[in-house]
PDB file of C-alpha atoms in Angstrom:
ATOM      1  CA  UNK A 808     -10.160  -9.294  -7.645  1.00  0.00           C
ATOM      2  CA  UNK A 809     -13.891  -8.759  -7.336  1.00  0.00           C
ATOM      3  CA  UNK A 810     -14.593  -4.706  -7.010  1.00  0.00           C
ATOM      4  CA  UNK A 811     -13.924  -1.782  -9.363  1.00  0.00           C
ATOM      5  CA  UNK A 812     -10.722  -2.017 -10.773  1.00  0.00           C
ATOM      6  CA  UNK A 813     -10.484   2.301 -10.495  1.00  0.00           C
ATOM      7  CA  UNK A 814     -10.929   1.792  -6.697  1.00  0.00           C
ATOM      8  CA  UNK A 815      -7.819  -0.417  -6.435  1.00  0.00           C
ATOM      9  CA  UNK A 816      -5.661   2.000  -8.560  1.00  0.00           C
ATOM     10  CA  UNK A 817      -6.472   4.172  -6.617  1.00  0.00           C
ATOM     11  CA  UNK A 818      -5.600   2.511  -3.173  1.00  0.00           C
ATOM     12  CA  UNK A 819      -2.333   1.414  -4.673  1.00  0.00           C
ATOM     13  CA  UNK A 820      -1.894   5.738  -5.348  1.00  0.00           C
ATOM     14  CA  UNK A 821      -2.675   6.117  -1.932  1.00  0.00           C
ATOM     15  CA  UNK A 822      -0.203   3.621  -1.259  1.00  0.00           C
ATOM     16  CA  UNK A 823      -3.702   2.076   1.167  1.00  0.00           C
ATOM     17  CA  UNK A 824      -2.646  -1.382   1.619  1.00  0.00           C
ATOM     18  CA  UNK A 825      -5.555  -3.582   2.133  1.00  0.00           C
ATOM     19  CA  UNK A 826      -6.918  -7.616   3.024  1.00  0.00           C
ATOM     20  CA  UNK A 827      -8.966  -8.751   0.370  1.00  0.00           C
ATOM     21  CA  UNK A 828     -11.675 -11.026   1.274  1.00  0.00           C
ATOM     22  CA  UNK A 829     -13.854 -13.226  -1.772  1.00  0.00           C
ATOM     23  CA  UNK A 830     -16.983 -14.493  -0.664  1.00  0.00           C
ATOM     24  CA  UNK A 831     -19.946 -15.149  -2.031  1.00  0.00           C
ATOM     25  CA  UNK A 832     -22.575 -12.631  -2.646  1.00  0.00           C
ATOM     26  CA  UNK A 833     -23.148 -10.941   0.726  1.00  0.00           C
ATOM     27  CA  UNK A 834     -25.999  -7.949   0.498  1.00  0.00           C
ATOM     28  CA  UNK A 835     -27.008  -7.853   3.971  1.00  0.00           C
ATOM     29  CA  UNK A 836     -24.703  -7.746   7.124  1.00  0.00           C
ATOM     30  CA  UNK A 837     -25.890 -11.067   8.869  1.00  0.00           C
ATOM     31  CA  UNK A 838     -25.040 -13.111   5.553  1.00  0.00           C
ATOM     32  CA  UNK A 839     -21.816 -10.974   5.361  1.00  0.00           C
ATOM     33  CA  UNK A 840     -20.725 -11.714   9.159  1.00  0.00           C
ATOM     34  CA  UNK A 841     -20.454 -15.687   8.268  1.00  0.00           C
ATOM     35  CA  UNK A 842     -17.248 -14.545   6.193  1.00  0.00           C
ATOM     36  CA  UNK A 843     -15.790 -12.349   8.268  1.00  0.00           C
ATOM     37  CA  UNK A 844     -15.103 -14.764  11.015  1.00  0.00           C
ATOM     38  CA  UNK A 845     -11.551 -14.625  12.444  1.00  0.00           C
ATOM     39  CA  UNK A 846     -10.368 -11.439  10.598  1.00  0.00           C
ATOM     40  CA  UNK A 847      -8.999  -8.264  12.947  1.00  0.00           C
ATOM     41  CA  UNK A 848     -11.532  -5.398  11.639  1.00  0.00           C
ATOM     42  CA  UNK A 849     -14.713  -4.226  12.521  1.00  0.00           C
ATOM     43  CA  UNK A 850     -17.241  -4.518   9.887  1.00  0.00           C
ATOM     44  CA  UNK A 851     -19.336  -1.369   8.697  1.00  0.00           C
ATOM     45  CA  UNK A 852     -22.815  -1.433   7.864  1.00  0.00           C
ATOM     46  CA  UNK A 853     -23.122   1.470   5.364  1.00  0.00           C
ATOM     47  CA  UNK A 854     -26.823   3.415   4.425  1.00  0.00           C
ATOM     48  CA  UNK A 855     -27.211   5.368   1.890  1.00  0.00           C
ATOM     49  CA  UNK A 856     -30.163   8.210   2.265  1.00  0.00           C
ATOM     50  CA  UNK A 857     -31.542  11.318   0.695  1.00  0.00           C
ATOM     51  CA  UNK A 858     -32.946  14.254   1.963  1.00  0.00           C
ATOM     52  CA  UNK A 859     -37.344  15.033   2.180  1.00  0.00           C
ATOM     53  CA  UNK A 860     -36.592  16.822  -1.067  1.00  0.00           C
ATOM     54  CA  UNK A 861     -33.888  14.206  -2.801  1.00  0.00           C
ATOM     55  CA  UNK A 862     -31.432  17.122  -3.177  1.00  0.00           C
ATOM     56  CA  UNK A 863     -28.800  15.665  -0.931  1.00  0.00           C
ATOM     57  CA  UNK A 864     -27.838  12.511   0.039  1.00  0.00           C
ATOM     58  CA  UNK A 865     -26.166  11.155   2.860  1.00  0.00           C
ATOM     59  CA  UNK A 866     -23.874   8.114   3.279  1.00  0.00           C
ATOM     60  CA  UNK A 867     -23.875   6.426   7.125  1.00  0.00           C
ATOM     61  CA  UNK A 868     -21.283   3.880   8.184  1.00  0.00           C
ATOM     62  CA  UNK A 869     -21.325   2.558  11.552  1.00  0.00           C
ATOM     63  CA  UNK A 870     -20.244  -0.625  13.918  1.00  0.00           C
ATOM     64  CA  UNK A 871     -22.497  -3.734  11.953  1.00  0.00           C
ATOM     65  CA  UNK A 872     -23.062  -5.057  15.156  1.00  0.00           C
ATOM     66  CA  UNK A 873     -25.527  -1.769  15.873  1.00  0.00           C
ATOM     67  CA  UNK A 874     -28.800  -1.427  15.222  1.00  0.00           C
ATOM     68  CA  UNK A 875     -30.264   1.786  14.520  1.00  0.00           C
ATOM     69  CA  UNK A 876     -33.767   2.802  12.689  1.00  0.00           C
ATOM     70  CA  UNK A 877     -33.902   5.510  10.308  1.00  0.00           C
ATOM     71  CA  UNK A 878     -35.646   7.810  12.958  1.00  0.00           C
ATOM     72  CA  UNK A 879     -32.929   7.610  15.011  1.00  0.00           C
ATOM     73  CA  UNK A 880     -30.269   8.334  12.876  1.00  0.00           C
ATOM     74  CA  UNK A 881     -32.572  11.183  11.605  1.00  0.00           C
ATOM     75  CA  UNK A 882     -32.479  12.814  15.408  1.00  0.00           C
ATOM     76  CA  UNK A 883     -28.631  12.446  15.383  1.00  0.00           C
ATOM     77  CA  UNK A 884     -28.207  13.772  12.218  1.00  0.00           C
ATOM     78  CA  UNK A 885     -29.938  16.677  12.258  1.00  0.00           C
ATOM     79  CA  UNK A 886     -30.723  16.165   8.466  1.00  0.00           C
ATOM     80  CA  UNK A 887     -34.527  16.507   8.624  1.00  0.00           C
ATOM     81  CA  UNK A 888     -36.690  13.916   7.331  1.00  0.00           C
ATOM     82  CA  UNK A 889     -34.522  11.195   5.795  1.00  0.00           C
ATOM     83  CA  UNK A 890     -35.467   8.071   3.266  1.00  0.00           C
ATOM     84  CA  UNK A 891     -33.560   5.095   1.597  1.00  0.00           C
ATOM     85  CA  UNK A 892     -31.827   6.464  -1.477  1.00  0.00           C
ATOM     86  CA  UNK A 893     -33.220   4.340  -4.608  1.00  0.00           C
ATOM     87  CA  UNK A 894     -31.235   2.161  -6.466  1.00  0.00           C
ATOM     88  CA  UNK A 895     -31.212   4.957  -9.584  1.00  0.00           C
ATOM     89  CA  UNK A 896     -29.679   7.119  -6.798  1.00  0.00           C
ATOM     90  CA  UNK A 897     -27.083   4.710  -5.320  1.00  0.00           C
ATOM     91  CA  UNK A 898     -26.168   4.068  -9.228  1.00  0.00           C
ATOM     92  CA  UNK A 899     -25.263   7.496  -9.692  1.00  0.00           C
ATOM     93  CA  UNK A 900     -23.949   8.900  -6.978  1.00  0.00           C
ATOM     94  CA  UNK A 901     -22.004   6.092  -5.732  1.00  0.00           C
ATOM     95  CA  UNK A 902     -21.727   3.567  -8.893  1.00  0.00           C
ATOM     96  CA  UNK A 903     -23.479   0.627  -6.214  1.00  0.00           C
ATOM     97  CA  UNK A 904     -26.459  -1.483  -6.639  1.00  0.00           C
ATOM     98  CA  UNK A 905     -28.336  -2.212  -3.417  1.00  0.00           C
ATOM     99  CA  UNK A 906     -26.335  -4.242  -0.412  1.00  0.00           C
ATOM    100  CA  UNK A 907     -23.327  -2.874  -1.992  1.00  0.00           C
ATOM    101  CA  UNK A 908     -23.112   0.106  -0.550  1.00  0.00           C
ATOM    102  CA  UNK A 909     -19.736   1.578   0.805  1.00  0.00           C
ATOM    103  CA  UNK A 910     -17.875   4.686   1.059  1.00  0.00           C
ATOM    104  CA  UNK A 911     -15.344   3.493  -1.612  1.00  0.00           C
ATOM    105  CA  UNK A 912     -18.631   3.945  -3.785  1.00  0.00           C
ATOM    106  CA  UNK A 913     -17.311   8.199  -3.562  1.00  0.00           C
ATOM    107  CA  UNK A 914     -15.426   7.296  -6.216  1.00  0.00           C
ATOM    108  CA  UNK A 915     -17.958   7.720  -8.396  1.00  0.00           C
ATOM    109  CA  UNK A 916     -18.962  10.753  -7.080  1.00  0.00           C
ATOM    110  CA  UNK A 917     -17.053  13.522  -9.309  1.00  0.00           C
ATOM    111  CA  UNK A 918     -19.552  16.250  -7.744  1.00  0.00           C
ATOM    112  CA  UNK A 919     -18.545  15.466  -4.492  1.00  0.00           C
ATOM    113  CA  UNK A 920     -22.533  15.281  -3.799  1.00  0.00           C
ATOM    114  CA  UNK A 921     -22.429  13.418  -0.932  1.00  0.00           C
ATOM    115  CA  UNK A 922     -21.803  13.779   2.661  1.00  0.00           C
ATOM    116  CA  UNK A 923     -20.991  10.720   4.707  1.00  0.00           C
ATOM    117  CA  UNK A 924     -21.219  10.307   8.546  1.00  0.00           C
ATOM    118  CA  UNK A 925     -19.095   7.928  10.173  1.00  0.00           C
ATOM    119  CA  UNK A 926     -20.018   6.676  13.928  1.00  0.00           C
ATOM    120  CA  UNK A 927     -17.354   7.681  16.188  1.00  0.00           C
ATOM    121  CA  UNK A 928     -17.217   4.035  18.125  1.00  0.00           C
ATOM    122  CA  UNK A 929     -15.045   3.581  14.718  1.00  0.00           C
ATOM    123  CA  UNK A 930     -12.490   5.305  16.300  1.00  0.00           C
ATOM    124  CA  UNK A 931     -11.891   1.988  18.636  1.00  0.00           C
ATOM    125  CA  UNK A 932     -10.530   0.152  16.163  1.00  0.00           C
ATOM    126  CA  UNK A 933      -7.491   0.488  14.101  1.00  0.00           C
ATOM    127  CA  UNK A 934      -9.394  -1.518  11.100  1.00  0.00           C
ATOM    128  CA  UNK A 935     -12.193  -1.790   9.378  1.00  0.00           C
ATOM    129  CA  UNK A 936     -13.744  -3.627   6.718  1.00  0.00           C
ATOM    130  CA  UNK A 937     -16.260  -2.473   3.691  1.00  0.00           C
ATOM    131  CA  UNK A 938     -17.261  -3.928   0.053  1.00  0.00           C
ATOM    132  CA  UNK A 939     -15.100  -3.099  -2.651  1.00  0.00           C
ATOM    133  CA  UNK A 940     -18.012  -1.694  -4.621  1.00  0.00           C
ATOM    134  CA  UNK A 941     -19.441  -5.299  -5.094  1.00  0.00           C
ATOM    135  CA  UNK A 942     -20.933  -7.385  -2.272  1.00  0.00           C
ATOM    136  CA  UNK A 943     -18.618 -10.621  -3.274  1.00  0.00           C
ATOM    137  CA  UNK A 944     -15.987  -9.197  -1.571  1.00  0.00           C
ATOM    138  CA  UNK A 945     -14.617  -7.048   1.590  1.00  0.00           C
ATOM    139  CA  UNK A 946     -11.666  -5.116   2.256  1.00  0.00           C
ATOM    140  CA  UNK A 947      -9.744  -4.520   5.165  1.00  0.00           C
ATOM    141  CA  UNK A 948      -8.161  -1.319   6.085  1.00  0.00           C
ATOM    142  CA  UNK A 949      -6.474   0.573   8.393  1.00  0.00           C
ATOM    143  CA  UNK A 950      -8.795   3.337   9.879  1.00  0.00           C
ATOM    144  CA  UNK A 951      -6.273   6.261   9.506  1.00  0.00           C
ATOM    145  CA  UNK A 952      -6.337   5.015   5.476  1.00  0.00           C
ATOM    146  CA  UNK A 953     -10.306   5.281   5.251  1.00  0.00           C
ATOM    147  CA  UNK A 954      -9.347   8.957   6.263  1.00  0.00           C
ATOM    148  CA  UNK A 955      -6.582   9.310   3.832  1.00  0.00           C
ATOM    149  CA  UNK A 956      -8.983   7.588   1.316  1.00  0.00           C
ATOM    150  CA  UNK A 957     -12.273  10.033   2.361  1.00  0.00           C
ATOM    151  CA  UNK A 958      -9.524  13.504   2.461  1.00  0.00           C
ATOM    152  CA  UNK A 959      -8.770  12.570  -0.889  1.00  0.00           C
ATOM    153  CA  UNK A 960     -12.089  12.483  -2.199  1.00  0.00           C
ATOM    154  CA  UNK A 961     -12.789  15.745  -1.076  1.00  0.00           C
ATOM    155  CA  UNK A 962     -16.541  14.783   0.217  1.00  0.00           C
ATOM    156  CA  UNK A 963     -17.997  16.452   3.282  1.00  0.00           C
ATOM    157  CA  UNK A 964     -17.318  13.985   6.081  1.00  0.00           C
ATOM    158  CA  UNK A 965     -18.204  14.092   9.589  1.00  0.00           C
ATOM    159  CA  UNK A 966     -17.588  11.900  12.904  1.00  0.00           C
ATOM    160  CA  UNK A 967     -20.915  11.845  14.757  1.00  0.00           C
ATOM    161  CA  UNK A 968     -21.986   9.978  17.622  1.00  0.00           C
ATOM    162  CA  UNK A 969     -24.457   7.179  17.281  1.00  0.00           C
ATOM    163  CA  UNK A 970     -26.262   5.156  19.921  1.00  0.00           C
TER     164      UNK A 970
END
C-alpha cells in the first residue's frame, strides 16, 4: 500500500477500518475526483496555513466540491492574517510534500503544533475520503473514525462552519 506505513499501524490500533484506493499521482482535487468516481465518501480538500507570524499553523479540511479563497476562510476563522504553509513547513509539521496534504499528516506532529478545522457540512456524511500521506492513494473512512483518529492525536480540533 502506497502511504506511510506508521499511519496504517496505527489505524489497525485504532481498529479504523478503511477502503484503500491506488491511483495515480493526484495533487490537486479536480485530477483526484476522476478516481473517486462511484465510491460512497465525500472527498476532503485539505489546506495547510500558518499564521502572519509563522508561529502556528492551521490545517482546513472541507467538502472538495467547495470553493473557498483564503480571505474567506481567514473571516471564518478568526485566525488573523493567514498564508500557504511552505513546503519546509508541511515537511515538518505534517511529514507531506505539497498536494499531499491530509490530517493523517498529524502523525508526524509529536508537538501537537497544529490545529485543524474541519467544515461542519462533514457532518452529512458518514464517510470521507483523504490521502494516506501520499497523493497516489485515498482512504476511505468512517467519519466517527476521523474523530477517533484526530482524539487520539491529541491536536486542537474544531468543527466550524464554512460557506
Amino acid at each position: 500500500m502506497n502511504g506511510d506505513p506508521k499511519l496504517y499501524r496505527l489505524l489497525q490500533e485504532l481498529s479504523i477500518s478503511f477502503e484503500y484506493l491506488e491511483h495515480p499521482a493526484a495533487p490537486t482535487i479536480e485530477i483526484a475526483k476522476q478516481y473517486w468516481a462511484g465510491h460512497d465518501a465525500k472527498h476532503c480538500k485539505n489546506l495547510f496555513f500558518r499564521n502572519h507570524k509563522g508561529n502556528q499553523h492551521y490545517l482546513v479540511c472541507l467538502d472538495c466540491d467547495q470553493s473557498m479563497d483564503i480571505h474567506d476562510i481567514e473571516q471564518q476563522l478568526h485566525q488573523g492574517k493567514l498564508s500557504f504553509a511552505s513546503e519546509q513547513r508541511m515537511m515538518k509539521y505534517l511529514g507531506v510534500k505539497p498536494g499531499s496534504v491530509t490530517p493523517f499528516g498529524l502523525i508526524n506532529d509529536e508537538e501537537h503544533h497544529v490545529i485543524v478545522f474541519l467544515d461542519s457540512n462533514l457532518l452529512n456524511y458518514e464517510k470521507v475520503s483523504f490521502h494516506p500521506c501520499v497523493n497516489t492513494a485515498s482512504l476511505i473512512i468512517r467519519r466517527d473514525d476521523l474523530v477517533k483518529f484526530l482524539e487520539y492525536e491529541g491536536n486542537r480540533y474544531e468543527w466550524v462552519k464554512l460557506y
